[in-house]
């Protein structure tokens, strides 16, 4: 979700544009925080299984880093494909 | 809503309300899609941080199929959903 969709709202009066823009900002913030929480939950569940120590073991830390990176790359790719489909772009099967 | 007159303050509120709901729906759709396709396509062993070719193809197809299902269900439910 980004402000590029505001291009469609160009014909709106300024105050309405501001209101939509503020709405999108709020949604973005809420979404970012949600993403943060869900990423932590996912990577914790997938990478941490033993509680012999309080601190993260090297292997667990590596796992969490990979998990987060992988999910973010995945999320970007999904975003690209989603945008293509939204625009009605036909793609190969 | 009269076609000829400017929208009343109440109409405007309704329109903004609907627009907000529509945007929230899209955000939730995207989030569910992202999580679902990650679960289906990416193993939770995390041997590396890159996505390999197989995972990339799976993701593309998963997104496409999820999209088709969304449209299909939308049709089945009738015009309850605002048009994409």
XYZ file of N, CA and C in Angstrom:
531
model
N 0.859 -1.203 0.000
C 0.000 0.000 0.000
C 0.877 1.228 0.000
N 0.687 2.067 -0.955
C 1.475 3.305 -0.973
C 0.665 4.443 -1.555
N 1.282 5.613 -1.580
C 0.546 6.805 -1.955
C 0.350 6.912 -3.470
N 0.913 5.950 -4.225
C 0.729 6.047 -5.673
C -0.745 5.931 -6.029
N -1.516 5.314 -5.134
C -2.938 5.223 -5.425
C -3.606 6.577 -5.267
N -2.882 7.547 -4.710
C -3.443 8.881 -4.572
C -3.554 9.578 -5.924
N -2.795 9.077 -6.897
C -2.883 9.650 -8.230
C -4.308 9.608 -8.748
N -5.021 8.515 -8.370
C -6.403 8.378 -8.823
C -7.304 9.407 -8.161
N -6.825 9.980 -7.061
C -7.690 10.866 -6.295
C -7.398 12.336 -6.586
N -6.660 12.568 -7.677
C -6.249 13.923 -8.016
C -7.407 14.891 -8.170
N -8.540 14.343 -8.585
C -9.668 15.225 -8.850
C -10.357 15.667 -7.568
N -9.980 15.067 -6.442
C -10.621 15.421 -5.179
C -10.126 16.773 -4.674
N -11.011 17.460 -3.938
C -10.564 18.703 -3.286
C -9.441 18.411 -2.291
N -8.621 19.440 -2.033
C -7.436 19.284 -1.183
C -7.730 18.614 0.144
N -8.795 19.069 0.817
C -9.038 18.543 2.164
C -9.352 17.051 2.122
N -10.021 16.626 1.056
C -10.323 15.196 0.925
C -9.058 14.408 0.646
N -8.192 14.988 -0.166
C -6.919 14.329 -0.464
C -6.112 14.163 0.820
N -6.100 15.215 1.635
C -5.372 15.158 2.909
C -5.931 14.068 3.799
N -7.264 13.995 3.810
C -7.906 13.002 4.675
C -7.555 11.585 4.227
N -7.602 11.357 2.905
C -7.242 10.037 2.368
C -5.786 9.729 2.664
N -4.941 10.744 2.484
C -3.523 10.566 2.733
C -3.262 10.198 4.192
N -3.965 10.867 5.086
C -3.807 10.567 6.523
C -4.284 9.151 6.826
N -5.373 8.763 6.168
C -5.914 7.417 6.350
C -4.889 6.377 5.917
N -4.276 6.602 4.761
C -3.273 5.664 4.249
C -2.064 5.605 5.169
N -1.635 6.755 5.680
C -0.521 6.785 6.626
C -0.809 5.903 7.830
N -2.002 6.076 8.374
C -2.383 5.301 9.551
C -2.380 3.809 9.275
N -2.954 3.448 8.129
C -2.983 2.034 7.750
C -1.571 1.482 7.580
N -0.693 2.298 7.003
C 0.683 1.854 6.812
C 1.389 1.606 8.135
N 1.192 2.533 9.082
C 1.826 2.382 10.390
C 1.315 1.116 11.081
N -0.007 0.970 11.063
C -0.603 -0.197 11.703
C -0.083 -1.484 11.065
N 0.018 -1.454 9.737
C 0.474 -2.625 9.013
C 1.932 -2.953 9.323
N 2.776 -1.925 9.403
C 4.193 -2.144 9.726
C 4.345 -2.782 11.098
N 3.597 -2.283 12.065
C 3.695 -2.839 13.415
C 3.218 -4.281 13.446
N 2.153 -4.542 12.697
C 1.632 -5.898 12.639
C 2.650 -6.833 12.015
N 3.288 -6.373 10.947
C 4.311 -7.164 10.256
C 5.459 -7.480 11.220
N 5.878 -6.502 11.994
C 6.952 -6.667 12.972
C 6.604 -7.810 13.935
N 5.427 -7.709 14.533
C 4.994 -8.729 15.479
C 4.886 -10.106 14.860
N 4.304 -10.181 13.691
C 4.101 -11.501 13.097
C 5.415 -12.121 12.655
N 6.363 -11.276 12.237
C 7.671 -11.785 11.846
C 8.413 -12.353 13.054
N 8.334 -11.628 14.166
C 8.972 -12.125 15.392
C 8.365 -13.470 15.779
N 7.060 -13.552 15.762
C 6.384 -14.795 16.151
C 6.789 -15.947 15.249
N 6.787 -15.689 13.949
C 7.122 -16.745 12.998
C 8.545 -17.240 13.212
N 9.490 -16.307 13.245
C 10.897 -16.709 13.335
C 11.212 -17.319 14.694
N 10.550 -16.839 15.729
C 10.747 -17.472 17.039
C 10.257 -18.922 16.997
N 9.051 -19.108 16.505
C 8.491 -20.463 16.442
C 9.349 -21.397 15.601
N 9.878 -20.899 14.504
C 10.651 -21.755 13.607
C 12.078 -21.987 14.077
N 12.628 -21.074 14.848
C 14.065 -21.141 15.142
C 14.437 -21.455 16.586
N 13.523 -21.218 17.506
C 13.897 -21.383 18.915
C 13.110 -22.523 19.533
N 13.817 -23.546 19.962
C 13.125 -24.706 20.513
C 13.638 -25.166 21.865
N 14.804 -24.666 22.275
C 15.325 -25.115 23.562
C 15.555 -23.925 24.471
N 15.436 -24.166 25.741
C 15.529 -23.085 26.722
C 16.522 -23.411 27.819
N 17.695 -23.935 27.366
C 18.763 -24.219 28.321
C 19.470 -22.935 28.730
N 19.378 -21.906 27.853
C 20.023 -20.628 28.136
C 19.041 -19.494 27.941
N 19.377 -18.359 28.585
C 18.557 -17.163 28.404
C 18.873 -16.484 27.089
N 20.157 -16.542 26.706
C 20.552 -15.809 25.504
C 20.427 -16.710 24.281
N 20.285 -16.062 23.137
C 20.151 -16.750 21.868
C 21.462 -17.422 21.501
N 21.412 -18.693 21.099
C 22.611 -19.381 20.628
C 22.926 -18.913 19.218
N 24.211 -19.100 18.829
C 24.664 -18.618 17.517
C 23.785 -19.169 16.395
N 23.498 -20.463 16.511
C 22.733 -21.117 15.452
C 21.304 -20.577 15.398
N 20.766 -20.242 16.571
C 19.422 -19.684 16.611
C 19.406 -18.288 15.999
N 20.448 -17.518 16.297
C 20.526 -16.165 15.751
C 20.623 -16.192 14.229
N 21.469 -17.095 13.732
C 21.609 -17.238 12.283
C 20.274 -17.588 11.654
N 19.589 -18.529 12.301
C 18.290 -18.969 11.794
C 17.313 -17.800 11.727
N 17.261 -17.016 12.800
C 16.334 -15.883 12.843
C 16.661 -14.866 11.753
N 17.943 -14.588 11.558
C 18.336 -13.644 10.502
C 17.868 -14.132 9.144
N 18.113 -15.416 8.867
C 17.719 -15.956 7.565
C 16.217 -15.932 7.412
N 15.545 -16.299 8.490
C 14.080 -16.330 8.472
C 13.521 -14.957 8.112
N 14.007 -13.932 8.802
C 13.503 -12.583 8.582
C 13.817 -12.105 7.165
N 15.074 -12.329 6.734
C 15.458 -11.907 5.385
C 14.615 -12.597 4.337
N 14.455 -13.896 4.530
C 13.699 -14.668 3.558
C 12.261 -14.185 3.477
N 11.663 -13.957 4.638
C 10.276 -13.530 4.627
C 10.124 -12.153 3.974
N 11.070 -11.264 4.253
C 10.980 -9.926 3.658
C 11.141 -9.987 2.142
N 12.070 -10.823 1.668
C 12.224 -10.971 0.226
C 10.961 -11.553 -0.385
N 10.422 -12.538 0.294
C 9.179 -13.166 -0.150
C 8.065 -12.123 -0.222
N 7.959 -11.324 0.817
C 6.917 -10.307 0.882
C 7.030 -9.317 -0.272
N 8.255 -8.960 -0.621
C 8.474 -8.041 -1.739
C 8.031 -8.665 -3.046
N 8.361 -9.939 -3.200
C 7.998 -10.618 -4.436
C 6.476 -10.714 -4.569
N 5.842 -11.098 -3.465
C 4.376 -11.171 -3.444
C 3.783 -9.811 -3.801
N 4.369 -8.756 -3.268
C 3.889 -7.410 -3.555
C 3.931 -7.101 -5.033
N 5.048 -7.490 -5.685
C 5.188 -7.258 -7.128
C 4.118 -8.004 -7.902
N 3.950 -9.282 -7.605
C 2.990 -10.105 -8.330
C 1.584 -9.607 -8.083
N 1.302 -9.255 -6.851
C -0.013 -8.753 -6.470
C -0.339 -7.486 -7.257
N 0.629 -6.593 -7.352
C 0.424 -5.354 -8.099
C 0.150 -5.658 -9.572
N 0.896 -6.626 -10.144
C 0.681 -7.012 -11.541
C -0.745 -7.506 -11.748
N -1.196 -8.366 -10.848
C -2.535 -8.924 -10.980
C -3.587 -7.849 -10.816
N -3.323 -6.907 -9.914
C -4.255 -5.799 -9.712
C -4.427 -4.978 -10.976
N -3.315 -4.835 -11.731
C -3.377 -4.070 -12.970
C -3.920 -4.884 -14.116
N -4.251 -6.173 -13.831
C -4.820 -7.001 -14.870
C -3.792 -7.521 -15.850
N -2.490 -7.555 -15.431
C -1.453 -8.069 -16.325
C -1.572 -9.576 -16.425
N -1.713 -10.098 -17.629
C -1.786 -11.557 -17.822
C -0.373 -12.104 -17.829
N -0.153 -13.186 -17.064
C 1.187 -13.763 -17.026
C 1.144 -15.216 -17.465
N 2.319 -15.723 -17.833
C 2.420 -17.120 -18.267
C 2.090 -18.056 -17.116
N 1.567 -19.218 -17.490
C 1.115 -20.166 -16.464
C 2.245 -20.840 -15.683
N -28.635 8.642 -2.837
C -27.768 9.807 -3.109
C -28.206 10.439 -4.421
N -28.603 11.716 -4.398
C -29.067 12.386 -5.611
C -27.915 12.556 -6.574
N -28.180 12.316 -7.850
C -27.100 12.344 -8.832
C -26.682 13.773 -9.160
N -27.616 14.715 -9.011
C -27.315 16.056 -9.491
C -26.658 16.934 -8.434
N -26.966 16.717 -7.139
C -26.433 17.643 -6.133
C -25.101 17.128 -5.598
N -24.336 18.036 -5.015
C -23.060 17.660 -4.404
C -23.354 16.758 -3.209
N -22.460 15.811 -2.889
C -22.715 14.905 -1.750
C -22.840 15.686 -0.447
N -23.830 15.301 0.375
C -23.995 15.962 1.661
C -22.862 15.524 2.585
N -22.796 16.208 3.735
C -21.752 15.862 4.708
C -21.888 14.397 5.119
N -23.148 13.947 5.258
C -23.395 12.556 5.665
C -22.919 11.580 4.591
N -23.250 11.916 3.322
C -22.799 11.071 2.210
C -21.286 10.960 2.203
N -20.633 12.107 2.404
C -19.174 12.138 2.395
C -18.601 11.214 3.456
N -19.206 11.284 4.649
C -18.731 10.416 5.727
C -18.854 8.960 5.343
N -19.987 8.647 4.714
C -20.194 7.268 4.278
C -19.149 6.845 3.261
N -18.871 7.758 2.329
C -17.898 7.438 1.285
C -16.517 7.207 1.893
N -16.124 8.102 2.810
C -14.823 7.917 3.461
C -14.792 6.632 4.272
N -15.902 6.355 4.948
C -16.002 5.127 5.732
C -15.807 3.905 4.871
N -16.486 3.900 3.713
C -16.381 2.760 2.792
C -14.973 2.655 2.231
N -14.395 3.805 1.889
C -13.028 3.802 1.348
C -12.060 3.217 2.367
N -12.262 3.593 3.641
C -11.374 3.068 4.686
C -11.538 1.557 4.823
N -12.787 1.090 4.808
C -13.034 -0.351 4.899
C -12.412 -1.080 3.732
N -12.544 -0.513 2.543
C -11.961 -1.119 1.350
C -10.448 -1.241 1.487
N -9.821 -0.191 1.981
C -8.360 -0.216 2.136
C -7.939 -1.231 3.192
N -8.694 -1.280 4.293
C -8.373 -2.260 5.333
C -8.497 -3.670 4.784
N -9.533 -3.883 3.978
C -9.742 -5.198 3.377
C -8.544 -5.589 2.512
N -8.083 -4.634 1.687
C -6.959 -4.921 0.807
C -5.695 -5.249 1.587
N -5.467 -4.496 2.662
C -4.278 -4.751 3.479
C -4.352 -6.157 4.080
N -5.538 -6.505 4.605
C -5.686 -7.832 5.216
C -5.526 -8.927 4.164
N -6.108 -8.704 2.988
C -5.969 -9.658 1.886
C -4.499 -9.892 1.578
N -3.752 -8.807 1.434
C -2.334 -8.920 1.126
C -1.581 -9.667 2.223
N -1.878 -9.352 3.473
C -1.186 -10.009 4.576
C -1.486 -11.502 4.628
N -2.756 -11.853 4.476
C -3.113 -13.274 4.507
C -2.472 -13.997 3.337
N -2.501 -13.367 2.166
C -1.882 -13.948 0.982
C -0.392 -14.197 1.225
N 0.280 -13.198 1.773
C 1.718 -13.317 2.016
C 2.017 -14.470 2.978
N 1.291 -14.522 4.074
C 1.546 -15.581 5.053
C 1.217 -16.956 4.503
N 0.077 -17.043 3.823
C -0.341 -18.335 3.274
C 0.692 -18.874 2.299
N 1.132 -18.042 1.355
C 2.062 -18.528 0.337
C 3.442 -18.795 0.921
N 3.813 -18.080 1.952
C 5.092 -18.395 2.606
C 5.008 -19.778 3.241
N 3.901 -20.036 3.937
C 3.726 -21.340 4.574
C 3.720 -22.465 3.557
N 3.111 -22.217 2.397
C 3.001 -23.274 1.389
C 4.292 -23.474 0.603
N 5.067 -22.432 0.433
C 6.179 -22.495 -0.514
C 7.571 -22.523 0.107
N 7.692 -22.056 1.323
C 9.034 -21.936 1.894
C 9.161 -22.829 3.115
N 10.173 -23.704 3.078
C 10.396 -24.610 4.195
C 10.950 -23.838 5.382
N 10.543 -24.245 6.582
C 10.975 -23.472 7.733
C 12.302 -23.926 8.327
N 13.182 -24.419 7.436
C 14.506 -24.818 7.906
C 15.511 -23.669 7.753
N 15.269 -22.786 6.805
C 16.102 -21.607 6.588
C 17.578 -21.946 6.435
N 17.866 -22.773 5.435
C 19.264 -23.122 5.183
C 20.022 -21.919 4.634
N 19.285 -21.004 4.008
C 19.924 -19.795 3.498
C 18.887 -18.676 3.490
N 19.372 -17.431 3.258
C 18.451 -16.303 3.315
C 17.868 -15.942 1.951
N 18.387 -16.561 0.880
C 17.869 -16.276 -0.462
C 16.691 -17.201 -0.775
N 15.838 -16.749 -1.663
C 14.791 -17.607 -2.199
C 15.347 -18.312 -3.426
N 15.196 -19.640 -3.484
C 15.709 -20.316 -4.675
C 14.668 -20.299 -5.794
N 15.069 -20.836 -6.964
C 14.200 -20.770 -8.146
C 12.861 -21.459 -7.919
N 12.924 -22.612 -7.263
C 11.710 -23.367 -6.986
C 10.751 -22.570 -6.125
N 11.301 -21.955 -5.100
C 10.465 -21.152 -4.198
C 9.871 -19.968 -4.942
N 10.674 -19.330 -5.790
C 10.178 -18.192 -6.564
C 8.998 -18.580 -7.456
N 9.154 -19.705 -8.161
C 8.057 -20.159 -9.026
C 6.817 -20.462 -8.206
N 7.055 -21.153 -7.094
C 5.926 -21.516 -6.223
C 5.198 -20.263 -5.760
N 5.970 -19.262 -5.343
C 5.367 -18.023 -4.855
C 4.520 -17.363 -5.948
N 5.085 -17.262 -7.163
C 4.341 -16.635 -8.266
C 3.023 -17.356 -8.517
N 3.101 -18.677 -8.538
C 1.888 -19.459 -8.835
C 0.895 -19.387 -7.693
N 1.441 -19.404 -6.481
C 0.572 -19.340 -5.307
C -0.198 -18.026 -5.294
N 0.500 -16.928 -5.555
C -0.163 -15.623 -5.573
C -1.257 -15.604 -6.640
N -0.930 -16.144 -7.805
C -1.890 -16.173 -8.896
C -3.139 -16.974 -8.516
N -2.924 -18.156 -7.947
C -4.054 -19.009 -7.568
C -4.872 -18.391 -6.454
N -4.192 -17.779 -5.509
C -4.897 -17.114 -4.403
C -5.801 -16.035 -4.970
N -5.270 -15.310 -5.953
C -6.014 -14.255 -6.632
C -7.267 -14.824 -7.301
N -7.092 -15.950 -8.008
C -8.228 -16.588 -8.671
C -9.276 -17.016 -7.661
N -8.837 -17.594 -6.573
C -9.783 -18.023 -5.531
C -10.531 -16.828 -4.967
N -9.808 -15.741 -4.751
C -10.444 -14.523 -4.233
C -11.569 -14.070 -5.162
N -11.266 -14.051 -6.460
C -12.270 -13.611 -7.427
C -13.456 -14.569 -7.484
N -13.133 -15.859 -7.451
C -14.179 -16.876 -7.515
C -15.130 -16.753 -6.330
N -14.564 -16.679 -5.144
C -15.392 -16.530 -3.946
C -16.193 -15.238 -4.010
N -15.541 -14.191 -4.509
C -16.234 -12.918 -4.659
C -17.466 -13.048 -5.526
N -17.293 -13.762 -6.638
C -18.437 -14.005 -7.515
C -19.529 -14.771 -6.808
N -19.113 -15.841 -6.111
C -20.085 -16.703 -5.443
C -20.861 -15.946 -4.371
N -20.177 -15.013 -3.720
C -20.857 -14.259 -2.665
C -21.735 -13.161 -3.233
N -21.691 -12.976 -4.533
C -22.469 -11.918 -5.148
C -21.695 -10.626 -5.091
N -22.345 -9.482 -5.335
C -21.597 -8.237 -5.363
C -21.487 -7.627 -3.976
N -21.208 -8.434 -2.978
C -21.031 -7.920 -1.626
C -19.757 -7.114 -1.512
N -18.741 -7.492 -2.317
C -17.447 -6.812 -2.265
C -17.418 -5.675 -3.244
N -16.809 -4.538 -2.912
C -16.630 -3.468 -3.899
C -15.722 -3.960 -5.010
N -15.888 -3.482 -6.231
C -15.073 -3.974 -7.340
C -13.602 -3.646 -7.123
N -12.717 -4.565 -7.521
C -11.270 -4.343 -7.419
C -10.878 -3.442 -8.597
